[in-house]
mmCIF file of C-alpha atoms in Angstrom:
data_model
loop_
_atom_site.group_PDB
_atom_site.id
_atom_site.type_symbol
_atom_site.label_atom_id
_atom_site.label_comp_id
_atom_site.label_asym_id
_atom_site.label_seq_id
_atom_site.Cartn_x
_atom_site.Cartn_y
_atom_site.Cartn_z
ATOM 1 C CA UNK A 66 0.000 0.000 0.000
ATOM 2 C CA UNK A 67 1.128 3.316 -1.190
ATOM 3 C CA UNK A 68 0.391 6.182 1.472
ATOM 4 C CA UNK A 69 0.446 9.575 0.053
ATOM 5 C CA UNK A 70 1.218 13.042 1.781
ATOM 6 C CA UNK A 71 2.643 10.877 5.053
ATOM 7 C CA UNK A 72 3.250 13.401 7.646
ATOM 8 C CA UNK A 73 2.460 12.052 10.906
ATOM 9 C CA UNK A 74 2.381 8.647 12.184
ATOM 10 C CA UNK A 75 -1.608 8.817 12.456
ATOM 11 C CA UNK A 76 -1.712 8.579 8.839
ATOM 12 C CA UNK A 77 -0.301 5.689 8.922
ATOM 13 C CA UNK A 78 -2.110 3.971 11.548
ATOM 14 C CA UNK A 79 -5.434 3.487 9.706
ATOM 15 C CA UNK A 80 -4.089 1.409 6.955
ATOM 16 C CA UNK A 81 -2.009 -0.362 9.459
ATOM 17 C CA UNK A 82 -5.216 -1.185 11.447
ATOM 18 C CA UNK A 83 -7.044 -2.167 8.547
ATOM 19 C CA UNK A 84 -4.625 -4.005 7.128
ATOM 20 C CA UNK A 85 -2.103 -5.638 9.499
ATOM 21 C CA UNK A 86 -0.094 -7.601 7.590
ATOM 22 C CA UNK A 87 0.280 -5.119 4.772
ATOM 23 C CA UNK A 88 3.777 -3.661 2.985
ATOM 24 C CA UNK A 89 3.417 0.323 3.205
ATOM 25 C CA UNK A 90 5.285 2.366 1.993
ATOM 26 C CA UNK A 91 5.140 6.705 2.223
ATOM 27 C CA UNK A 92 5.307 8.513 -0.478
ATOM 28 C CA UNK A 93 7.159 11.482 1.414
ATOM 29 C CA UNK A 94 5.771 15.013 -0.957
ATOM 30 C CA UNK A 95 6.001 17.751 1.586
ATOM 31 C CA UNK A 96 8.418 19.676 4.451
ATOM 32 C CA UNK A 97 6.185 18.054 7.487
ATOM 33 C CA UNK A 98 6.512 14.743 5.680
ATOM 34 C CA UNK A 99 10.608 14.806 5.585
ATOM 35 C CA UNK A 100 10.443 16.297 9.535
ATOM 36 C CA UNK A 101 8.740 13.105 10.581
ATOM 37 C CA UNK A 102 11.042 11.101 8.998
ATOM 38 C CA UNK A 103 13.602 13.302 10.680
ATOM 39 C CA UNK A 104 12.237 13.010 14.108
ATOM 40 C CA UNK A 105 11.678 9.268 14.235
ATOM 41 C CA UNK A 106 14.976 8.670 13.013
ATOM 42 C CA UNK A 107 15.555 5.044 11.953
ATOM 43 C CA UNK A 108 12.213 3.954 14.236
ATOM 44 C CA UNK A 109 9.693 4.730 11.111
ATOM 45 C CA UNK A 110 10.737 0.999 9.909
ATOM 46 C CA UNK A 111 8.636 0.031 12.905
ATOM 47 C CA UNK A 112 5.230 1.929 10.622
ATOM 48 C CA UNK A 113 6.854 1.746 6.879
ATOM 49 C CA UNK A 114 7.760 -0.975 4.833
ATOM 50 C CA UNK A 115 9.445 1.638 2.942
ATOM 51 C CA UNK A 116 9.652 4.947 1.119
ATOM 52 C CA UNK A 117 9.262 6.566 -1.754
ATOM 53 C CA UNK A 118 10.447 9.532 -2.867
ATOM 54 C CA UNK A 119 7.780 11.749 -4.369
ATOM 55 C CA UNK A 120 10.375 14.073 -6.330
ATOM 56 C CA UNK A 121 7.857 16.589 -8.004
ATOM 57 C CA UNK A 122 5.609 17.591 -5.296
ATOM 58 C CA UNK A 123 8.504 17.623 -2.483
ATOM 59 C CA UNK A 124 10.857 19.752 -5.378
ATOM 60 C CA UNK A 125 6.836 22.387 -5.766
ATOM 61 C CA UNK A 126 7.110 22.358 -1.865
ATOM 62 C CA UNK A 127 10.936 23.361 -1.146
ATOM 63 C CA UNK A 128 11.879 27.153 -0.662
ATOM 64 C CA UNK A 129 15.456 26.458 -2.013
ATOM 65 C CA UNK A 130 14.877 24.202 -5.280
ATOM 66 C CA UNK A 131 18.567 23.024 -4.761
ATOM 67 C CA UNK A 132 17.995 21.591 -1.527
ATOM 68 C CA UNK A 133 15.929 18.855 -3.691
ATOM 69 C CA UNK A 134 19.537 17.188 -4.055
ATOM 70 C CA UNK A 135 20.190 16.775 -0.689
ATOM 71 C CA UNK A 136 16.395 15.553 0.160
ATOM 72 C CA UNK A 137 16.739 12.978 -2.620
ATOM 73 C CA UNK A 138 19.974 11.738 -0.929
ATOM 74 C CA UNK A 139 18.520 11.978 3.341
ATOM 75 C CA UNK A 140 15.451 9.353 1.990
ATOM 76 C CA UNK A 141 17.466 7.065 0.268
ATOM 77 C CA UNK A 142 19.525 7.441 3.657
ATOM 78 C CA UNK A 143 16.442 6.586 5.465
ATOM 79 C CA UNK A 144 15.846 3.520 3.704
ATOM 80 C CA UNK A 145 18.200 2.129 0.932
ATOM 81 C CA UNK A 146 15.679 0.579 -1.000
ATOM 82 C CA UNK A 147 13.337 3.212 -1.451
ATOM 83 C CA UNK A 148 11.464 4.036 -4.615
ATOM 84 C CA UNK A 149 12.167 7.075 -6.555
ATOM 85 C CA UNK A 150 8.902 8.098 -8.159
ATOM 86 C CA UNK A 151 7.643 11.209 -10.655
ATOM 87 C CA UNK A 152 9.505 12.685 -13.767
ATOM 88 C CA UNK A 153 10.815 8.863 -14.535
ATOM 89 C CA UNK A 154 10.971 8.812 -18.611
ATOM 90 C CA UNK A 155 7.969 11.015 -18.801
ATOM 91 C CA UNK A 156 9.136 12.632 -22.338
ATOM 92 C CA UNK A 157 8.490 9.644 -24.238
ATOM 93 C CA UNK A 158 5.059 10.161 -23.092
ATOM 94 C CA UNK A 159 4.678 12.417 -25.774
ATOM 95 C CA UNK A 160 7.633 11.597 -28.213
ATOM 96 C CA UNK A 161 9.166 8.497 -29.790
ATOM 97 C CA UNK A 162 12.532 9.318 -28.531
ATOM 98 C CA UNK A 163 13.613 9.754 -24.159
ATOM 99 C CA UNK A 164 14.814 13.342 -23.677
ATOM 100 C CA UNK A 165 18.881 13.834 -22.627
ATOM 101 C CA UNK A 166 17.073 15.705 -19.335
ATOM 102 C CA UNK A 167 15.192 12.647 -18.411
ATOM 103 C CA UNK A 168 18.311 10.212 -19.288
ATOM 104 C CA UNK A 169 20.379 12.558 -17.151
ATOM 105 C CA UNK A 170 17.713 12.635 -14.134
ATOM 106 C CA UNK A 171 17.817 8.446 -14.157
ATOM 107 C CA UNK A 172 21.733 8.382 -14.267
ATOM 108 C CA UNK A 173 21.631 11.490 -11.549
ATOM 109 C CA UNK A 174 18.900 8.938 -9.211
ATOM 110 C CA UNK A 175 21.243 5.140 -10.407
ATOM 111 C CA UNK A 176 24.395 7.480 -9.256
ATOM 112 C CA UNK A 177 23.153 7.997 -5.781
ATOM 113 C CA UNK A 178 21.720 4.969 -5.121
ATOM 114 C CA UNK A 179 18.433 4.304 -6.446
ATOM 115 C CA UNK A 180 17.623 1.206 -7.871
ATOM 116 C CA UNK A 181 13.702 1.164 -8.073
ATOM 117 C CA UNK A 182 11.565 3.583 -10.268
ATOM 118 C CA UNK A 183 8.249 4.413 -10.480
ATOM 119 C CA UNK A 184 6.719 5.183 -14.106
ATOM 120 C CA UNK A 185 3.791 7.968 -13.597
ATOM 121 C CA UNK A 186 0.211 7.561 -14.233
ATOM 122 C CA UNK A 187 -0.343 9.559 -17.466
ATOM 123 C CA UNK A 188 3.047 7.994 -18.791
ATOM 124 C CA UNK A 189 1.374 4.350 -18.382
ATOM 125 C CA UNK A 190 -2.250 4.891 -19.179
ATOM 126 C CA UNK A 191 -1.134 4.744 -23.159
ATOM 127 C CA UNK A 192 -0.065 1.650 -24.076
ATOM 128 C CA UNK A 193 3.000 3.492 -26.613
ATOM 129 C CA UNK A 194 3.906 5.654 -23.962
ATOM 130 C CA UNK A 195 4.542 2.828 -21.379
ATOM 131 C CA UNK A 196 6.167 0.489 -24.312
ATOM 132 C CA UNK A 197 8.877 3.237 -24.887
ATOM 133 C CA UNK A 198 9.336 3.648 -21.341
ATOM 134 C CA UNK A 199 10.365 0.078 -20.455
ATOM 135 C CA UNK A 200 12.282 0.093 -23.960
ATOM 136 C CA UNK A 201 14.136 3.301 -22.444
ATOM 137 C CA UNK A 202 14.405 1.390 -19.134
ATOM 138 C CA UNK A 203 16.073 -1.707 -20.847
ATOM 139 C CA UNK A 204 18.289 0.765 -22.191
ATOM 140 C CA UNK A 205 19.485 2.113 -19.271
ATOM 141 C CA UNK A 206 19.954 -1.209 -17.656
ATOM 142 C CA UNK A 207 22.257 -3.000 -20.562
ATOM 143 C CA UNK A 208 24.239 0.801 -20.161
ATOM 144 C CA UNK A 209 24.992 0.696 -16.217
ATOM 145 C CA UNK A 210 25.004 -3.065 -16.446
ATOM 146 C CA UNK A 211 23.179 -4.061 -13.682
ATOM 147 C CA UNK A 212 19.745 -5.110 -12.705
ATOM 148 C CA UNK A 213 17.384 -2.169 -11.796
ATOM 149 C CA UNK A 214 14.015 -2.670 -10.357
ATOM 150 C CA UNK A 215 12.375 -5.633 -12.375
ATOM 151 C CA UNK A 216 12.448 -5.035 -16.073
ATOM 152 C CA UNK A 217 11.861 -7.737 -17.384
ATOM 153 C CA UNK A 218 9.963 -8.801 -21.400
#
């Protein structure tokens, strides 16, 4: 289960109830969202399975757009699995060919340590769109030379 806008344990806590033996994971998108994570320090593992990083609404919410760097880096911190999620190969959404900016964001996210993506909605509602994607992906997976994620035919 995919949490959105996690910024206090409560929100947490009804899913958990409801279902007990469930994976979460937060999608952390805002400034009270990254202070929880800060003030529980390595204890959130005891709520979240993991996290994901929710890169355009946390980059909308920052008052320095650099610090987006260094917020990318403290959640993968936090958890070395986690997810990095929005912007992922969106350009072939609406062209055949992957943009050099989104190639350049994936290396940017492999560099530092991510190793799980998550494709956006509008990018997989379209059949072509999601095709090129994964044929992107595959791409960028023969290039670094290991596995990322599961892409897989």
């Amino acid at each position: 289960v995919m949490l959105s806008f996690v910024e206090q344990i409560s929100d947490d806590s009804e899913t958990a109830e409801l279902h007990p033996r469930s994976n979460r994971f937060w999608k952390i998108e805002s400034l009270p969202g990254l202070e929880l994570l800060k003030n529980l320090g390595e204890h959130y593992l005891d709520y979240a399975f993991g996290l994901v990083l929710a890169a355009d609404d946390l980059f909308v919410n920052l008052s320095k757009r650099m610090d987006f760097f260094a917020v990318a880096e403290f959640i993968l911190q936090k958890h070395s699995d986690a997810i990095a999620a929005s912007r992922i190969l969106t350009s072939v959404e609406h062209s055949e060919n992957v943009s050099l900016a989104d190639l350049t964001y994936l290396k940017w996210l492999y560099e530092i340590g991510y190793r799980r993506f998550m494709l956006s909605d509008g990018l997989c509602r379209r059949e072509e769109s999601f095709n090129r994607a994964m044929s992107a992906m595959k791409e960028f997976v023969e290039y670094v030379g290991e596995e990322v994620g599961n892409v897989s035919e």
